[in-house]
XYZ file of C-alpha atoms in Angstrom:
513
model
C -70.749 -11.202 -8.539
C -74.584 -10.663 -10.202
C -74.841 -13.798 -11.133
C -73.919 -15.610 -7.539
C -78.244 -15.251 -6.981
C -80.469 -16.389 -9.658
C -82.597 -12.459 -8.594
C -85.600 -11.918 -10.872
C -85.144 -9.098 -11.833
C -88.297 -7.207 -11.986
C -90.793 -5.345 -9.367
C -92.604 -8.154 -8.336
C -90.406 -11.255 -7.639
C -90.276 -14.432 -8.186
C -93.486 -16.202 -9.451
C -94.588 -20.092 -9.167
C -97.261 -21.124 -11.497
C -98.325 -23.856 -9.394
C -99.892 -21.371 -7.078
C -102.607 -19.028 -7.694
C -102.653 -15.675 -6.737
C -104.543 -16.587 -3.283
C -100.914 -19.085 -2.633
C -103.089 -21.969 -2.997
C -100.925 -25.051 -4.157
C -101.674 -27.139 -7.748
C -98.847 -29.019 -7.538
C -98.886 -31.920 -4.973
C -98.106 -30.192 -1.925
C -101.255 -29.851 0.034
C -101.545 -33.777 0.338
C -97.989 -33.113 2.046
C -99.578 -30.540 4.075
C -102.644 -33.089 5.716
C -100.379 -35.268 6.044
C -97.309 -32.998 8.430
C -100.867 -31.303 9.442
C -102.038 -34.773 10.915
C -98.893 -35.592 12.816
C -98.290 -32.105 14.194
C -98.870 -33.618 17.211
C -95.872 -35.687 17.072
C -93.502 -33.278 16.193
C -94.425 -30.832 18.833
C -93.862 -34.069 21.218
C -90.880 -35.313 19.723
C -89.662 -31.365 19.896
C -90.434 -30.960 23.808
C -88.699 -34.065 24.605
C -85.795 -33.565 22.686
C -85.732 -29.821 24.439
C -85.887 -31.738 27.506
C -82.066 -32.872 27.123
C -80.364 -30.515 28.513
C -76.880 -30.320 26.077
C -75.916 -27.193 26.827
C -71.453 -26.748 25.196
C -69.476 -25.603 26.951
C -70.695 -26.827 30.597
C -68.529 -29.649 32.451
C -72.085 -30.078 33.995
C -73.728 -30.822 30.675
C -70.900 -33.398 28.619
C -72.977 -36.026 29.356
C -75.816 -34.496 28.326
C -74.327 -33.925 24.646
C -74.284 -37.071 24.230
C -77.673 -37.992 25.460
C -78.799 -35.549 22.809
C -77.125 -37.129 19.696
C -78.608 -40.436 20.852
C -82.051 -38.819 21.123
C -81.281 -37.969 17.772
C -79.944 -41.227 16.593
C -82.995 -42.761 17.921
C -85.252 -40.674 15.938
C -83.156 -41.313 12.303
C -83.970 -44.832 13.211
C -87.677 -44.330 13.757
C -87.687 -43.175 10.341
C -85.903 -45.566 8.513
C -82.489 -44.742 8.390
C -80.020 -48.053 7.299
C -77.590 -46.044 8.799
C -76.932 -44.022 11.793
C -73.592 -43.160 14.049
C -73.056 -41.195 16.938
C -69.806 -40.182 16.544
C -67.399 -38.179 19.132
C -65.961 -34.572 17.912
C -64.490 -33.072 21.503
C -66.165 -32.654 24.268
C -69.266 -33.226 22.164
C -70.649 -35.478 19.899
C -72.568 -35.443 16.032
C -74.863 -37.608 14.826
C -74.463 -38.975 10.838
C -77.539 -40.373 9.287
C -77.219 -42.219 5.414
C -80.146 -43.277 3.298
C -78.860 -43.478 0.315
C -80.757 -46.076 -2.320
C -81.711 -44.354 -5.309
C -79.327 -44.473 -8.188
C -79.032 -41.733 -10.734
C -80.008 -39.555 -8.090
C -78.393 -36.634 -6.893
C -77.101 -37.209 -2.742
C -77.730 -34.391 -0.921
C -75.762 -33.427 3.323
C -77.553 -31.586 5.614
C -75.850 -29.709 8.207
C -77.572 -29.028 11.056
C -76.308 -28.942 14.952
C -77.797 -30.010 17.840
C -76.060 -28.804 21.396
C -77.356 -25.211 22.706
C -75.840 -22.231 23.818
C -76.085 -21.960 28.583
C -79.585 -20.763 29.502
C -79.828 -18.555 32.987
C -83.671 -19.711 34.382
C -83.809 -16.884 36.619
C -83.859 -14.701 33.461
C -86.660 -17.032 31.718
C -89.919 -16.167 32.212
C -92.706 -18.089 30.131
C -91.047 -21.645 31.788
C -88.022 -23.206 32.302
C -85.034 -23.550 30.110
C -85.485 -27.479 29.960
C -89.425 -27.534 30.803
C -91.414 -27.084 26.856
C -94.443 -25.801 27.135
C -96.698 -24.812 24.050
C -98.326 -20.917 24.445
C -100.048 -19.633 21.397
C -98.582 -21.413 18.805
C -94.746 -21.454 19.963
C -93.349 -24.064 21.590
C -91.026 -22.669 24.529
C -86.855 -23.592 25.345
C -84.018 -23.483 24.990
C -82.744 -24.556 21.500
C -86.868 -25.279 20.216
C -85.566 -22.800 17.540
C -81.644 -23.016 17.307
C -81.687 -26.114 15.918
C -83.357 -28.600 17.068
C -87.025 -27.063 15.397
C -84.790 -27.011 12.191
C -83.737 -30.576 12.404
C -86.874 -32.302 13.090
C -89.275 -29.897 10.459
C -86.635 -32.069 8.619
C -87.199 -35.418 9.781
C -90.612 -34.827 9.381
C -90.235 -33.229 5.736
C -88.473 -36.697 5.047
C -91.386 -38.624 6.823
C -94.162 -36.829 4.292
C -91.528 -37.451 1.282
C -91.641 -40.916 1.994
C -95.802 -41.168 2.619
C -95.356 -39.816 -0.643
C -92.812 -42.021 -1.976
C -95.523 -45.217 -0.958
C -98.375 -43.568 -2.106
C -97.207 -43.492 -5.264
C -95.835 -47.338 -5.075
C -99.360 -48.171 -3.621
C -101.181 -46.408 -6.894
C -99.115 -47.474 -9.565
C -99.496 -50.947 -8.093
C -101.529 -53.133 -10.448
C -102.386 -55.641 -8.550
C -103.444 -53.833 -5.763
C -106.909 -51.799 -6.257
C -107.561 -51.828 -2.842
C -104.247 -49.504 -1.527
C -106.193 -46.654 -0.977
C -108.275 -48.672 2.222
C -105.415 -49.335 3.835
C -105.426 -48.839 7.293
C -103.280 -45.579 8.832
C -100.658 -48.076 10.486
C -100.416 -49.930 7.519
C -99.499 -46.810 5.431
C -97.315 -45.851 8.451
C -95.021 -48.917 7.740
C -95.369 -48.671 4.093
C -93.820 -45.650 4.187
C -91.038 -46.226 6.786
C -89.861 -49.175 4.583
C -89.577 -46.773 1.241
C -86.323 -44.968 0.593
C -85.988 -41.030 -0.388
C -86.184 -40.663 -3.917
C -82.463 -39.050 -3.450
C -80.121 -39.664 -1.630
C -79.345 -38.392 1.875
C -77.140 -37.907 4.616
C -77.311 -36.061 7.273
C -74.767 -34.472 10.000
C -75.559 -32.447 13.199
C -72.831 -31.500 15.399
C -72.537 -30.935 18.783
C -70.101 -28.012 18.918
C -71.902 -25.295 16.199
C -72.561 -23.340 19.497
C -67.998 -22.553 19.937
C -67.508 -22.049 16.708
C -67.546 -25.999 15.176
C -64.114 -26.374 16.050
C -63.946 -30.427 15.229
C -65.680 -30.307 12.118
C -62.575 -29.826 9.667
C -60.930 -32.177 11.252
C -63.763 -34.990 10.721
C -65.065 -34.029 7.467
C -61.463 -34.536 6.680
C -60.812 -37.712 8.075
C -64.089 -39.155 6.950
C -64.248 -37.356 3.410
C -65.290 -40.607 1.459
C -68.968 -40.915 3.350
C -69.831 -37.206 3.376
C -69.036 -36.649 -0.036
C -72.558 -35.053 -1.391
C -73.649 -33.145 -4.556
C -75.288 -30.754 -2.756
C -75.495 -29.451 0.856
C -77.936 -28.097 2.587
C -76.984 -25.923 5.763
C -80.139 -25.556 7.965
C -79.236 -23.538 11.190
C -80.673 -20.231 9.593
C -83.254 -17.509 9.842
C -86.470 -16.430 7.858
C -87.141 -13.074 6.877
C -91.046 -12.962 8.049
C -93.560 -16.026 8.868
C -96.065 -14.793 6.147
C -93.114 -14.050 4.103
C -90.583 -16.639 2.693
C -87.172 -15.248 1.592
C -84.430 -17.742 0.133
C -81.780 -17.122 2.086
C -78.345 -17.096 -0.537
C -75.924 -15.662 1.694
C -73.659 -16.243 5.110
C -71.244 -13.463 6.648
C -68.317 -14.505 7.970
C -67.564 -15.064 11.441
C -63.750 -13.947 13.902
C -63.870 -13.691 17.415
C -61.235 -11.775 19.981
C -60.411 -10.877 23.397
C -58.771 -7.574 24.463
C -57.910 -6.940 27.855
C -56.090 -3.821 29.298
C -54.469 -3.454 32.026
C -53.290 -0.573 34.319
C -52.160 -0.733 38.054
C -49.958 -3.741 38.989
C -53.015 -4.462 41.078
C -56.962 -3.188 42.187
C -56.341 -0.072 43.659
C -58.664 1.789 46.113
C -59.817 4.702 45.164
C -59.701 7.262 47.410
C -55.582 6.945 47.345
C -54.963 7.277 43.862
C -57.667 8.585 42.172
C -56.763 11.141 39.544
C -53.065 9.502 39.901
C -53.079 6.466 38.152
C -53.497 4.651 34.813
C -58.091 3.625 35.111
C -57.661 0.753 32.163
C -61.737 0.956 32.306
C -61.436 4.541 31.022
C -59.206 3.417 28.238
C -60.477 0.260 26.861
C -63.663 2.701 26.698
C -61.683 4.816 24.832
C -60.255 2.353 22.613
C -63.969 0.759 21.754
C -65.776 4.064 21.129
C -62.701 4.315 18.347
C -63.977 1.469 16.898
C -66.645 3.379 14.565
C -66.465 6.865 12.774
C -69.442 8.969 12.904
C -71.541 7.568 10.076
C -71.115 4.491 11.608
C -67.948 2.670 9.637
C -65.761 0.816 11.193
C -62.511 2.621 11.834
C -59.752 0.230 11.575
C -57.609 1.351 9.092
C -58.350 -0.895 5.512
C -61.244 -2.545 7.027
C -62.666 -2.037 3.577
C -60.278 -2.237 0.768
C -61.007 -5.916 0.350
C -65.522 -5.546 0.548
C -66.915 -6.817 -2.520
C -69.371 -4.415 -4.210
C -73.267 -4.994 -3.366
C -74.596 -7.159 -5.970
C -77.284 -4.819 -7.749
C -79.496 -7.856 -8.481
C -79.588 -8.774 -4.605
C -79.973 -5.000 -2.845
C -82.620 -4.862 -5.806
C -84.126 -8.228 -4.160
C -83.542 -6.620 -0.682
C -85.237 -3.603 -1.406
C -88.303 -5.700 -2.504
C -89.114 -7.703 0.826
C -91.673 -5.748 2.659
C -89.378 -4.437 5.721
C -90.635 -1.886 7.592
C -88.030 -0.244 10.495
C -91.750 -0.321 12.738
C -92.318 -4.606 12.138
C -88.190 -4.736 12.749
C -87.945 -3.420 16.122
C -91.727 -4.221 16.852
C -89.962 -8.245 16.248
C -86.349 -7.789 16.884
C -86.620 -6.116 20.598
C -83.939 -3.678 19.349
C -84.770 -0.176 20.730
C -83.996 1.502 17.793
C -82.281 1.518 14.376
C -77.908 2.432 14.174
C -75.506 1.046 11.888
C -73.310 2.133 8.766
C -74.761 5.677 6.931
C -76.435 4.933 3.129
C -77.871 1.082 3.998
C -80.760 0.099 4.813
C -80.976 -2.495 7.726
C -80.801 -5.615 5.452
C -78.069 -4.352 3.520
C -76.560 -3.826 6.945
C -77.256 -7.352 7.689
C -76.165 -9.636 5.112
C -74.424 -7.099 2.685
C -71.762 -5.013 4.828
C -69.249 -5.696 8.045
C -70.102 -5.222 11.406
C -68.015 -5.642 14.890
C -70.372 -6.092 18.238
C -69.355 -6.258 21.369
C -70.362 -9.753 23.273
C -69.162 -8.494 26.862
C -67.440 -5.543 28.199
C -66.298 -5.989 32.041
C -63.865 -4.391 34.854
C -63.642 -3.987 38.032
C -67.211 -5.532 40.618
C -69.567 -5.643 38.090
C -71.553 -7.490 40.814
C -71.739 -7.754 44.284
C -70.799 -4.959 46.393
C -68.182 -3.188 44.987
C -64.696 -2.614 46.517
C -63.979 1.219 45.617
C -61.301 0.108 43.449
C -59.769 1.120 40.484
C -59.444 -2.196 38.367
C -56.161 -3.231 37.073
C -57.639 -4.969 34.521
C -60.468 -4.494 31.457
C -61.499 -6.692 29.350
C -63.809 -7.066 26.178
C -65.366 -9.799 23.906
C -65.422 -9.215 20.017
C -67.239 -10.182 16.888
C -66.144 -9.180 13.984
C -68.959 -10.167 11.152
C -66.860 -10.021 7.796
C -68.231 -10.394 4.289
C -67.594 -11.312 0.388
C -63.855 -10.425 0.054
C -62.835 -10.039 3.517
C -60.504 -13.005 4.575
C -60.509 -13.499 7.927
C -56.769 -13.723 8.753
C -55.937 -10.465 6.703
C -59.000 -8.547 9.184
C -57.286 -10.681 12.248
C -54.283 -8.616 11.866
C -56.027 -5.306 11.003
C -57.121 -5.859 14.295
C -54.135 -6.102 15.424
C -52.431 -3.548 14.410
C -55.182 -1.094 15.575
C -54.795 -2.366 18.638
C -51.242 -1.970 19.004
C -51.241 1.881 17.546
C -54.822 3.095 19.688
C -54.100 1.525 23.272
C -52.000 4.618 25.030
C -48.502 4.163 26.112
C -49.262 3.572 29.966
C -51.192 0.866 29.571
C -50.384 -2.745 29.063
C -52.885 -4.996 26.580
C -53.364 -8.238 25.396
C -55.116 -9.644 22.182
C -55.726 -12.948 20.998
C -57.573 -13.740 17.400
C -59.730 -16.521 17.659
C -58.795 -17.938 14.247
C -59.691 -21.840 14.950
C -62.735 -21.155 15.312
C -62.703 -18.069 12.829
C -65.997 -18.342 9.641
C -65.357 -16.716 6.029
C -68.889 -15.490 4.445
C -70.237 -17.416 1.976
C -72.966 -17.211 -1.602
C -74.884 -19.659 -2.750
C -73.510 -20.365 -6.552
C -76.545 -20.029 -9.389
C -77.147 -23.732 -9.364
C -80.102 -25.207 -10.889
C -81.397 -26.756 -7.047
C -81.640 -22.777 -5.780
C -85.144 -22.449 -8.402
C -85.492 -25.579 -6.807
C -85.615 -24.598 -3.266
C -87.716 -21.317 -4.524
C -90.694 -23.051 -5.883
C -90.599 -25.489 -2.584
C -90.434 -22.820 -0.154
C -93.680 -21.140 -2.285
C -95.158 -24.512 -1.771
C -94.133 -24.805 1.442
C -95.545 -21.289 2.611
C -98.148 -21.716 0.166
C -96.926 -18.336 -1.076
C -97.061 -16.940 -4.764
C -93.502 -14.944 -4.319
C -90.391 -16.142 -2.533
C -88.058 -12.925 -1.933
C -84.757 -12.765 -1.365
C -82.029 -12.432 2.014
C -79.643 -13.521 3.718
C -78.039 -14.360 6.800
C -76.001 -12.085 9.554
C -74.809 -14.497 11.518
C -71.607 -16.907 10.545
C -71.646 -20.994 10.033
C -69.005 -23.288 8.650
C -70.556 -23.076 4.889
C -67.712 -22.778 3.516
C -65.690 -25.343 5.216
C -68.435 -27.478 4.469
C -68.385 -26.374 0.684
C -64.465 -26.851 0.251
C -64.014 -30.144 1.829
C -66.762 -31.668 0.215
C -66.288 -29.440 -3.242
C -69.945 -29.117 -2.976
C -72.369 -26.001 -3.789
C -74.133 -24.905 0.080
C -77.841 -23.774 -0.272
C -79.184 -22.238 3.314
C -82.856 -23.248 4.388
C -83.762 -22.556 7.519
C -87.296 -21.835 10.217
C -85.801 -19.698 12.700
C -87.037 -16.292 12.997
C -85.573 -13.315 14.670
C -88.903 -13.103 17.385
C -87.330 -16.525 18.581
C -84.737 -15.567 20.556
C -82.040 -17.075 19.932
C -79.304 -17.113 22.361
C -81.701 -15.034 24.880
C -84.077 -15.922 27.079
C -88.085 -17.706 26.666
C -86.312 -18.573 23.260
C -89.220 -20.576 21.454
C -90.573 -21.740 18.071
C -93.182 -20.821 16.141
C -94.630 -24.377 15.310
C -96.875 -23.177 12.278
C -93.200 -22.371 10.705
C -91.848 -25.341 11.117
C -94.571 -27.048 9.614
C -94.352 -24.914 6.749
C -90.312 -26.046 6.120
C -91.297 -29.951 7.005
C -93.774 -29.223 4.109
C -91.036 -27.243 1.754
C -88.596 -29.904 2.329
C -90.861 -32.600 0.990
C -91.236 -30.662 -2.015
C -87.685 -30.520 -2.565
C -86.783 -33.522 -2.004
C -89.885 -34.768 -4.625
C -88.865 -32.158 -7.252
C -85.104 -32.453 -6.689
C -85.529 -36.124 -7.479
C -86.956 -35.311 -11.003
C -84.159 -32.177 -11.757
C -82.711 -32.777 -15.265
């Protein structure tokens, strides 16, 4: 396990000779940054335009908007110059596939992300309405701005910058064109759009990620040939902090469950039966309270049996991150620190399993109360798994624990969603990891790049197994971006840094031996 992460085991973290101690770039990244910064207004305009398309997954009123969102992205890919762009139906939504493979002998990379967004409740948004984007204090507010439309646009502008570099090299190396550097901007743009990337690129941006990617496996199987790649770049993740880049090397797994506990046959007036009928709200509360022991460990028997030991090199890398509880609480708005004793917050987030309640209901949660003992109480659970665990076994452990825990006076039903369950993933020790690390150092103008994981789930293991290719993670989200919450926003400077990172990555990857 210790060999999975490529972590340098010394106090200062990995250092990058392309940068001096002030984070200044001496290896070509400055030109890339100048290009992206010069087009920043266009990036912001595109993101705002795309955010206005309310591609909400799971809401029948927005089914057409999911198709409009896919078509918007397809047009953006064509504008960059992709010769192959398709919109692929997947369940109630559509995925976008783009391919530009004109570099014989160079690596082929599949980039994965998504364009669907979570439901938004306008009455809970303070900065703007969810689909009326505004820019304030360096952030663009709007649903999907960070998760994950901003990440996709960082890719598009990173590729534009890479193409610009490719065209510049082509022009300056042409002895028949000594005046190339004085070409008008319009002609330079045209040249960059006609120049192919130095590597072979494929993009798969799906439209069902927020629902657990229920049709992705089928798509990958039915069209396996077109998606084949040497490497996958998974771009639906968070960064550690805007001023301290950290390379994500792991992703937790996820399995969702829904539990209903029943008591009386119907809702019964509390004044008539109080104290004599089983109240499922009390019982489900007792059951949920028993999910953790006094040390914050999940109390389901056997739950930790398969959890892999904490890799010592990765644990040391997490300890080197400039983490403080004060900073974390301010940015996450978490209120206070809780969790499993004996582990730091980063370790709890990225190395240890967890279970969360995402919805809980009984009785009359809104409106005028009926003052009745409810007949049913229900809860939605999200279990986050780590390396060594398998979702099928975790699901059975949960089922057995519920059977053993719910009292005899109550009925219950438990449904575990294995269709959308996702296994955890670790990035293997691959040469491209170091290449991405160097690119992040240049993109974020930092002499050091840390290591981190991603606390959420995603179809990384599915992609790795389906394509028989290693998965690297690179995203531009931050915990303060309010994913799935009101006032979601994207840090525009981070998007610029992300685009510069990707442009440097494609360039360096093409020259990787």
